[in-house]
Coordinates of C-alpha atoms and ligand atoms in Angstrom, one line a residue:
X1 CA 30.4 163.8 93.2
X2 CA 34.0 164.6 92.9
X3 CA 36.2 162.6 90.6
X4 CA 38.2 160.0 92.6
X5 CA 41.5 159.2 91.0
X6 CA 42.0 155.5 91.3
X7 CA 45.6 154.3 91.0
X8 CA 47.0 150.8 91.2
X9 CA 49.2 149.5 94.0
X10 CA 52.9 150.3 94.3
X11 CA 55.6 149.1 96.6
X12 CA 58.0 151.3 98.5
X13 CA 60.4 148.3 98.6
X14 CA 61.1 148.8 94.9
X15 CA 62.9 152.0 95.7
X16 CA 65.7 150.2 97.7
X17 CA 69.0 150.7 95.8
X18 CA 67.6 153.8 94.1
X19 CA 66.7 156.2 96.8
X20 CA 69.0 156.6 99.9
X21 CA 68.5 153.8 102.4
X22 CA 68.3 156.1 105.4
X23 CA 65.3 157.9 103.9
X24 CA 63.4 154.7 103.2
X25 CA 64.0 153.4 106.7
X26 CA 63.0 156.6 108.4
X27 CA 59.9 156.8 106.2
X28 CA 58.8 153.4 107.3
X29 CA 59.3 154.3 111.0
X30 CA 57.3 157.5 110.7
X31 CA 54.5 155.9 108.7
X32 CA 54.1 153.2 111.4
X33 CA 53.2 155.9 113.9
X34 CA 50.5 157.2 111.5
X35 CA 49.2 153.9 110.3
X36 CA 45.5 153.9 109.5
X37 CA 45.3 157.7 109.2
X38 CA 42.8 158.9 106.6
X39 CA 44.3 161.4 104.2
X40 CA 42.7 163.2 101.3
X41 CA 44.7 165.0 98.6
X42 CA 42.5 167.5 96.8
X43 CA 43.5 169.4 93.6
X44 CA 42.2 170.6 90.3
X45 CA 43.5 168.2 87.7
X46 CA 44.5 164.6 87.3
X47 CA 47.0 165.2 84.5
X48 CA 49.3 167.8 83.0
X49 CA 51.7 169.7 85.3
X50 CA 53.7 169.1 88.3
X51 CA 51.0 168.6 91.0
X52 CA 49.4 165.7 89.2
X53 CA 52.8 164.2 88.5
X54 CA 53.5 164.2 92.2
X55 CA 50.2 162.9 93.4
X56 CA 50.2 160.1 90.8
X57 CA 53.4 158.9 92.4
X58 CA 52.9 159.5 96.1
X59 CA 49.3 158.4 96.6
X60 CA 50.0 154.7 96.0
X61 CA 53.1 154.8 98.1
X62 CA 51.3 156.3 101.1
X63 CA 48.8 153.5 100.7
X64 CA 51.6 151.0 100.7
X65 CA 52.8 152.5 104.0
X66 CA 49.5 151.6 105.6
X67 CA 47.7 155.0 105.3
X68 CA 44.2 155.3 103.9
X69 CA 44.7 157.8 101.1
X70 CA 42.3 159.2 98.5
X71 CA 43.0 161.7 95.7
X72 CA 40.0 163.7 94.5
X73 CA 39.6 166.3 91.8
X74 CA 37.4 169.3 92.2
X75 CA 34.8 170.1 89.5
X76 CA 34.9 173.4 87.6
X77 CA 33.9 174.9 84.3
X78 CA 36.0 177.0 81.9
X79 CA 35.0 180.3 83.5
X80 CA 36.2 179.0 86.9
X81 CA 39.5 177.8 85.5
X82 CA 40.1 181.1 83.7
X83 CA 39.7 182.8 87.0
X84 CA 41.9 180.4 88.9
X85 CA 44.6 180.8 86.2
X86 CA 44.5 184.6 86.9
X87 CA 44.7 183.8 90.6
X88 CA 47.7 181.6 89.9
X89 CA 49.4 184.3 87.9
X90 CA 48.5 187.0 90.4
X91 CA 50.0 184.9 93.2
X92 CA 53.2 184.8 91.1
X93 CA 53.1 188.6 90.9
X94 CA 51.3 189.3 87.6
X95 CA 49.2 192.6 87.7
X96 CA 45.4 192.6 87.6
X97 CA 42.4 192.2 89.8
X98 CA 39.4 190.0 90.0
X99 CA 36.0 191.7 89.4
X100 CA 33.3 191.2 92.0
X101 CA 31.5 188.8 89.6
X102 CA 34.7 186.7 89.3
X103 CA 35.2 186.6 93.0
X104 CA 31.6 185.4 93.4
X105 CA 32.2 182.7 90.8
X106 CA 35.3 181.5 92.6
X107 CA 33.4 181.2 95.9
X108 CA 30.4 179.7 94.1
X109 CA 32.7 176.9 92.8
X110 CA 33.8 176.2 96.4
X111 CA 30.2 176.0 97.5
X112 CA 29.5 173.6 94.7
X113 CA 32.4 171.3 95.6
X114 CA 32.3 171.5 99.4
X115 CA 29.2 169.3 100.0
X116 CA 31.0 166.4 98.3
X117 CA 33.7 166.4 101.0
X118 CA 31.5 165.2 103.8
X119 CA 33.5 162.1 104.6
X120 CA 35.8 162.1 107.7
X121 CA 39.5 162.5 107.1
X122 CA 42.3 163.0 109.6
X123 CA 44.2 165.2 107.1
X124 CA 43.1 167.0 104.0
X125 CA 45.8 168.4 101.8
X126 CA 44.5 171.1 99.5
X127 CA 46.8 171.9 96.5
X128 CA 47.2 175.4 95.1
X129 CA 44.6 178.2 94.9
X130 CA 41.8 176.4 92.9
X131 CA 40.3 174.5 95.8
X132 CA 41.6 176.7 98.6
X133 CA 38.3 178.2 99.7
X134 CA 36.6 174.8 100.1
X135 CA 37.6 174.0 103.7
X136 CA 35.9 177.1 105.1
X137 CA 32.6 175.6 103.8
X138 CA 33.0 172.1 105.0
X139 CA 31.9 170.8 108.4
X140 CA 35.4 170.3 110.0
X141 CA 34.7 167.1 111.9
X142 CA 38.2 166.9 113.4
X143 CA 40.1 167.0 110.1
X144 CA 43.3 168.9 110.0
X145 CA 43.6 171.1 106.8
X146 CA 46.8 171.7 105.1
X147 CA 47.3 174.1 102.2
X148 CA 50.0 173.0 99.8
X149 CA 51.2 175.9 97.7
X150 CA 53.3 174.8 94.7
X151 CA 53.8 178.2 93.3
X152 CA 56.3 181.0 93.9
X153 CA 54.2 183.3 96.1
X154 CA 57.1 185.4 97.4
X155 CA 55.9 188.6 95.7
X156 CA 52.2 188.2 95.1
X157 CA 50.1 190.8 93.5
X158 CA 48.5 192.5 96.7
X159 CA 45.0 192.6 95.3
X160 CA 45.0 188.9 94.6
X161 CA 46.7 188.0 97.8
X162 CA 44.2 190.1 99.8
X163 CA 41.4 188.2 98.1
X164 CA 42.8 184.8 98.9
X165 CA 44.1 185.4 102.5
X166 CA 40.7 185.2 104.3
X167 CA 40.2 181.7 102.9
X168 CA 43.5 180.5 104.2
X169 CA 43.0 181.5 107.9
X170 CA 41.1 178.3 108.6
X171 CA 44.0 176.0 107.7
X172 CA 46.1 174.2 110.4
X173 CA 49.3 174.2 108.3
X174 CA 50.7 175.2 105.0
X175 CA 53.5 173.7 102.9
X176 CA 55.8 175.7 100.6
X177 CA 58.6 174.6 98.3
X178 CA 61.0 177.2 99.7
X179 CA 61.2 179.4 102.8
X180 CA 61.2 182.6 100.7
X181 CA 58.0 181.7 98.9
X182 CA 56.1 182.4 102.2
X183 CA 54.2 185.6 101.3
X184 CA 54.2 188.7 103.6
X185 CA 51.6 188.6 106.4
X186 CA 51.0 184.9 106.0
X187 CA 48.0 183.9 108.1
X188 CA 48.8 180.2 108.8
X189 CA 51.1 179.7 111.8
X190 CA 52.6 176.3 111.1
X191 CA 54.5 176.1 107.9
X192 CA 56.5 173.2 106.4
X193 CA 59.1 173.6 103.7
X194 CA 59.0 170.6 101.4
X195 CA 60.6 170.8 98.0
X196 CA 58.9 168.6 95.5
X197 CA 60.4 165.4 94.1
X198 CA 60.3 163.0 91.1
X199 CA 59.4 159.4 91.0
X200 CA 62.5 157.5 89.6
X201 CA 60.4 154.5 88.8
X202 CA 57.7 156.2 86.8
X203 CA 57.7 155.5 83.0
X204 CA 58.9 159.1 82.6
X205 CA 61.9 158.6 84.7
X206 CA 63.0 155.0 84.6
X207 CA 66.2 154.2 82.8
X208 CA 65.2 153.9 79.1
X209 CA 67.6 151.8 77.0
X210 CA 69.4 154.2 74.7
X211 CA 68.5 152.3 71.5
X212 CA 64.8 152.3 72.5
X213 CA 64.9 156.0 73.3
X214 CA 66.6 156.7 69.9
X215 CA 63.9 154.8 68.1
X216 CA 61.1 156.6 69.9
X217 CA 62.5 160.0 68.9
X218 CA 63.3 159.0 65.4
X219 CA 59.8 157.7 64.9
X220 CA 58.3 161.1 65.8
X221 CA 60.6 162.9 63.4
X222 CA 63.7 164.0 65.4
X223 CA 67.0 163.5 63.5
X224 CA 69.5 162.2 66.0
X225 CA 72.4 162.8 63.7
X226 CA 72.0 166.5 64.6
X227 CA 72.5 167.9 68.0
X228 CA 69.3 168.4 70.0
X229 CA 68.2 170.8 72.8
X230 CA 64.7 170.5 74.4
X231 CA 62.4 172.3 76.7
X232 CA 59.6 170.2 78.2
X233 CA 57.0 172.6 79.6
X234 CA 53.4 173.7 79.6
X235 CA 52.8 176.6 77.2
X236 CA 52.9 179.2 79.8
X237 CA 54.3 182.7 79.7
X238 CA 56.4 182.0 82.8
X239 CA 58.1 179.2 81.0
X240 CA 59.1 181.7 78.3
X241 CA 58.9 179.4 75.2
X242 CA 59.4 182.3 72.9
X243 CA 62.5 183.2 74.8
X244 CA 63.7 179.7 74.3
X245 CA 63.2 180.0 70.5
X246 CA 65.1 183.4 70.6
X247 CA 68.0 181.8 72.5
X248 CA 68.1 178.8 70.2
X249 CA 68.2 181.0 67.1
X250 CA 71.3 182.8 68.5
X251 CA 73.0 179.5 69.1
X252 CA 72.1 178.3 65.6
X253 CA 74.2 181.0 64.1
X254 CA 77.2 178.9 65.4
X255 CA 75.7 175.4 65.2
X256 CA 73.6 175.4 62.0
X257 CA 72.0 171.9 62.3
X258 CA 71.0 172.3 65.9
X259 CA 67.5 171.1 66.6
X260 CA 65.0 172.4 69.2
X261 CA 62.2 170.4 70.6
X262 CA 59.4 172.2 72.5
X263 CA 57.4 169.4 74.3
X264 CA 54.2 170.5 76.0
X265 CA 51.1 168.9 77.5
X266 CA 47.9 170.9 77.6
X267 CA 46.4 170.9 81.0
X268 CA 42.6 171.0 81.7
X269 CA 42.9 174.0 84.0
X270 CA 45.1 176.0 81.6
X271 CA 43.1 178.0 79.1
X272 CA 46.0 180.5 78.4
X273 CA 48.1 177.7 77.0
X274 CA 46.3 177.7 73.7
X275 CA 47.1 181.4 73.0
X276 CA 50.8 180.8 73.7
X277 CA 50.7 177.6 71.6
X278 CA 49.4 179.6 68.6
X279 CA 52.1 182.2 69.1
X280 CA 54.8 179.6 69.2
X281 CA 53.5 177.9 66.1
X282 CA 53.3 181.2 64.3
X283 CA 56.9 181.9 65.2
X284 CA 58.3 178.5 64.3
X285 CA 56.1 177.1 61.6
X286 CA 58.6 177.5 58.7
X287 CA 61.5 176.1 60.6
X288 CA 62.1 172.4 60.0
X289 CA 64.7 172.2 62.8
X290 CA 62.2 173.3 65.5
X291 CA 59.8 170.6 66.6
X292 CA 56.7 171.4 68.6
X293 CA 55.0 168.4 70.2
X294 CA 52.0 168.1 72.5
X295 CA 50.1 165.4 74.2
X296 CA 47.4 166.0 71.6
X297 CA 49.5 164.2 69.1
X298 CA 50.3 161.4 71.5
X299 CA 53.6 162.6 73.0
X300 CA 53.4 161.3 76.5
X301 CA 55.6 160.1 79.3
X302 CA 57.8 157.7 77.3
X303 CA 58.5 160.4 74.7
X304 CA 59.3 162.9 77.4
X305 CA 61.7 160.4 78.9
X306 CA 63.4 159.9 75.6
X307 CA 63.7 163.6 75.0
X308 CA 65.2 164.2 78.5
X309 CA 67.5 161.2 78.1
X310 CA 68.9 161.9 74.6
X311 CA 68.9 165.7 74.4
X312 CA 72.4 167.2 74.4
X313 CA 71.1 169.9 76.8
X314 CA 67.7 170.3 78.4
X315 CA 66.5 173.9 78.7
X316 CA 64.2 175.3 81.3
X317 CA 64.2 179.0 80.7
X318 CA 61.6 179.9 83.3
X319 CA 61.0 183.5 84.3
X320 CA 59.1 182.4 87.5
X321 CA 59.0 178.8 88.7
X322 CA 57.6 177.0 91.7
X323 CA 60.1 174.2 91.6
X324 CA 60.5 172.9 88.0
X325 CA 60.2 169.2 88.2
X326 CA 61.5 169.0 84.7
X327 CA 64.9 170.1 85.9
X328 CA 65.2 167.2 88.3
X329 CA 63.8 164.8 85.6
X330 CA 66.5 165.8 83.2
X331 CA 69.3 165.7 85.7
X332 CA 68.2 162.3 86.9
X333 CA 68.9 161.1 83.4
X334 CA 72.4 162.6 83.6
X335 CA 71.5 165.3 81.1
X336 CA 72.9 168.8 81.7
X337 CA 70.5 171.7 82.1
X338 CA 70.5 175.4 81.2
X339 CA 67.8 177.0 83.3
X340 CA 66.4 180.3 84.5
X341 CA 67.8 181.4 87.9
X342 CA 64.3 181.5 89.5
X343 CA 62.2 179.9 92.1
X344 CA 63.1 176.4 93.1
X345 CA 65.6 175.9 90.2
X346 CA 68.8 177.1 91.9
X347 CA 68.1 174.7 94.7
X348 CA 68.3 171.8 92.2
X349 CA 71.4 173.2 90.5
X350 CA 73.7 174.7 93.1
X351 CA 77.0 176.2 91.7
X352 CA 79.0 173.7 89.7
X353 CA 76.1 171.1 89.8
X354 CA 73.8 170.0 87.0
X355 CA 74.4 172.8 84.5
X356 CA 74.2 176.6 84.1
X357 CA 71.8 179.1 85.5
X358 CA 70.8 182.1 83.3
X359 CA 69.0 185.4 83.6
X360 CA 68.3 186.4 79.9
X361 CA 67.9 185.2 76.4
X362 CA 71.6 186.1 75.6
X363 CA 72.9 184.3 78.7
X364 CA 70.8 181.3 77.8
X365 CA 72.3 181.2 74.3
X366 CA 75.8 181.6 75.7
X367 CA 75.3 178.8 78.2
X368 CA 73.8 176.5 75.5
X369 CA 76.7 177.2 73.1
X370 CA 79.2 176.6 75.9
X371 CA 77.8 173.2 76.9
X372 CA 77.3 172.1 73.3
X373 CA 80.9 172.9 72.6
X374 CA 82.3 171.3 75.7
X375 CA 80.8 167.8 75.9
X376 CA 83.0 166.6 78.7
X377 CA 82.1 169.5 81.0
X378 CA 78.5 169.0 80.0
X379 CA 78.7 165.3 80.9
X380 CA 80.2 166.1 84.3
X381 CA 77.4 168.6 85.0
X382 CA 74.9 165.9 84.2
X383 CA 76.5 163.4 86.5
X384 CA 76.7 165.8 89.5
X385 CA 73.1 166.7 88.8
X386 CA 72.0 163.1 89.0
X387 CA 73.6 162.6 92.4
X388 CA 72.1 165.8 93.7
X389 CA 68.6 164.6 92.6
X390 CA 69.3 161.2 94.2
X391 CA 70.0 162.7 97.6
X392 CA 67.4 165.4 97.7
X393 CA 64.6 165.2 95.1
X394 CA 63.4 161.6 94.9
X395 CA 59.8 160.7 96.1
X396 CA 60.7 159.0 99.4
X397 CA 62.3 162.2 100.7
X398 CA 59.1 164.1 99.9
X399 CA 56.9 161.5 101.5
X400 CA 59.0 161.7 104.6
X401 CA 58.7 165.5 104.8
X402 CA 54.9 165.1 104.4
X403 CA 54.4 162.4 107.0
X404 CA 56.6 164.2 109.6
X405 CA 54.3 167.2 109.2
X406 CA 51.2 165.1 109.7
X407 CA 52.8 163.5 112.7
X408 CA 53.5 166.9 114.2
X409 CA 49.9 168.0 113.5
X410 CA 48.5 165.0 115.3
X411 CA 50.7 165.4 118.4
X412 CA 47.9 166.2 120.8
X413 CA 45.2 164.4 119.0
X414 CA 45.9 160.8 117.8
X415 CA 44.8 159.9 114.3
X416 CA 42.3 157.2 113.6
X417 CA 42.9 153.8 115.2
X418 CA 44.9 151.5 113.0
X419 CA 42.9 149.4 110.7
X420 CA 43.1 145.6 111.2
X421 CA 45.3 145.3 108.2
X422 CA 46.9 148.1 106.2
X423 CA 45.2 149.2 103.0
X424 CA 47.3 146.9 100.9
X425 CA 48.8 143.6 101.9
X426 CA 51.0 143.6 104.9
X427 CA 52.7 146.9 104.2
X428 CA 56.3 147.4 103.2
X429 CA 57.8 148.0 106.5
X430 CA 58.9 144.5 107.5
X431 CA 60.2 143.9 104.0
X432 CA 61.9 147.3 103.9
X433 CA 63.6 146.9 107.3
X434 CA 64.5 143.4 106.4
X435 CA 65.8 144.7 103.1
X436 CA 68.0 147.1 105.0
X437 CA 69.9 144.3 106.8
X438 CA 73.4 144.3 105.5
X439 CA 73.3 147.8 104.0
Ligands
LIG501 N1 55.1 167.4 81.4 C1 54.8 166.3 80.6 N2 54.6 166.5 79.3 C2 54.7 167.7 78.7 C3 55.1 168.8 79.5 C4 55.2 168.6 80.9 O1 54.7 165.2 81.0 O2 54.6 167.8 77.5 C5 55.4 167.1 82.8 C6 56.8 167.3 83.2 O3 57.6 166.1 82.8 C7 56.8 167.5 84.6 C8 55.5 168.3 84.8 O4 54.7 168.0 83.6 O5 56.7 166.3 85.3 C9 55.7 169.8 84.9 O6 56.1 170.1 86.2 P1 56.9 171.4 86.5 O7 57.2 171.4 88.0 O8 58.2 171.4 85.7 O9 56.0 172.6 86.0 P2 54.5 173.0 86.2 O10 53.8 172.5 85.0 O11 54.0 172.3 87.5 O12 54.5 174.5 86.4

């Protein structure tokens, strides 16, 4: 059996007044045409990292729109996840090859998981490389298969890409975050470009009263009388935590009491994270102004929210990045960001918006020092970033992109007949459309 992730009900109506009205209205219209469709989201982990963040938010909203949606997690052991981590790195361009034994292990995992996907779905959305080989082993029974790639595959390592490509041929469509992430000789004809999005109503992103946020950070040992910069990221070489520490140390020559928080959650499918965690600890252990927090000591969504809300500047010094949800999360709280000019980050921070983009440790230090020394400019960056996120990177826009693609895929073949009643209650559409009157 695969793990089914069960999530409570949510209502799209609660986004009115937060996300743009026209997005909500259009979403309801498109969903009506797909009502009753059976959708499966399949990925490798239910927590830690951007994919689970997105699924956690979008699955209940799709249900509220009258679709029959499930979220399942594939099974895999440590050896499998070590291989898929290398696949992931290779797709982002890291050197190296998989041995024949490793390739066999990857395929063996797909063989193990495939028999558990025998139910009928109209659409199966397979996230990232871990489960990518499974569709080829499942009796298709009319499902349309979609590969959702969340990573920057613009310059994949050819050996890794050649290994994965045959498994992708069977898909009906693919989704990338950006046009230029589509790798050379891509075998899937229909491609959607859907930047990810954040959920403004999740505990991580809802407006936390300032005093409450202060108390949360003080309780875990951050001194708010001193300035604070934070990076919230998995311990991953592409997130460059040691580069963050180096940049921070340069800035501290000018701002001696500056604090740095590195906040990280350890994901199940991320064995490399422990090595990097140890390196970061070794580098920072004697420094009382550097705080390293993980989910293992109970730092979760509310704490992340508090860090993103109260930091003077949020850092995301990525060297490669699919999208970087953390950038939108910080901007949504009006906090300015200094971030690597890579992957999906510049799309969130076009020139003059949100903060400053950097290409090196030195530039990162300069940008931090500049924003910390010019609070009004920093504030204006935060405000423009918040509006950018509101227009482009909130969950309803992502759902709309996804449903439009599903609709296009079912053009010649209608999806399942509508159920007598939608999955939950009467669905949001009447309420939403009614809610729109007068807007
Ligand atoms: N995250 C978290 N706690 C942490 C570190 C990360 O909740 O300690 C969340 C973060 O808030 C964001 C997601 O994990 O929602 C990371 O997504 P992103 O796209 O930035 O990077 P990914 O991990 O997918 O490469």
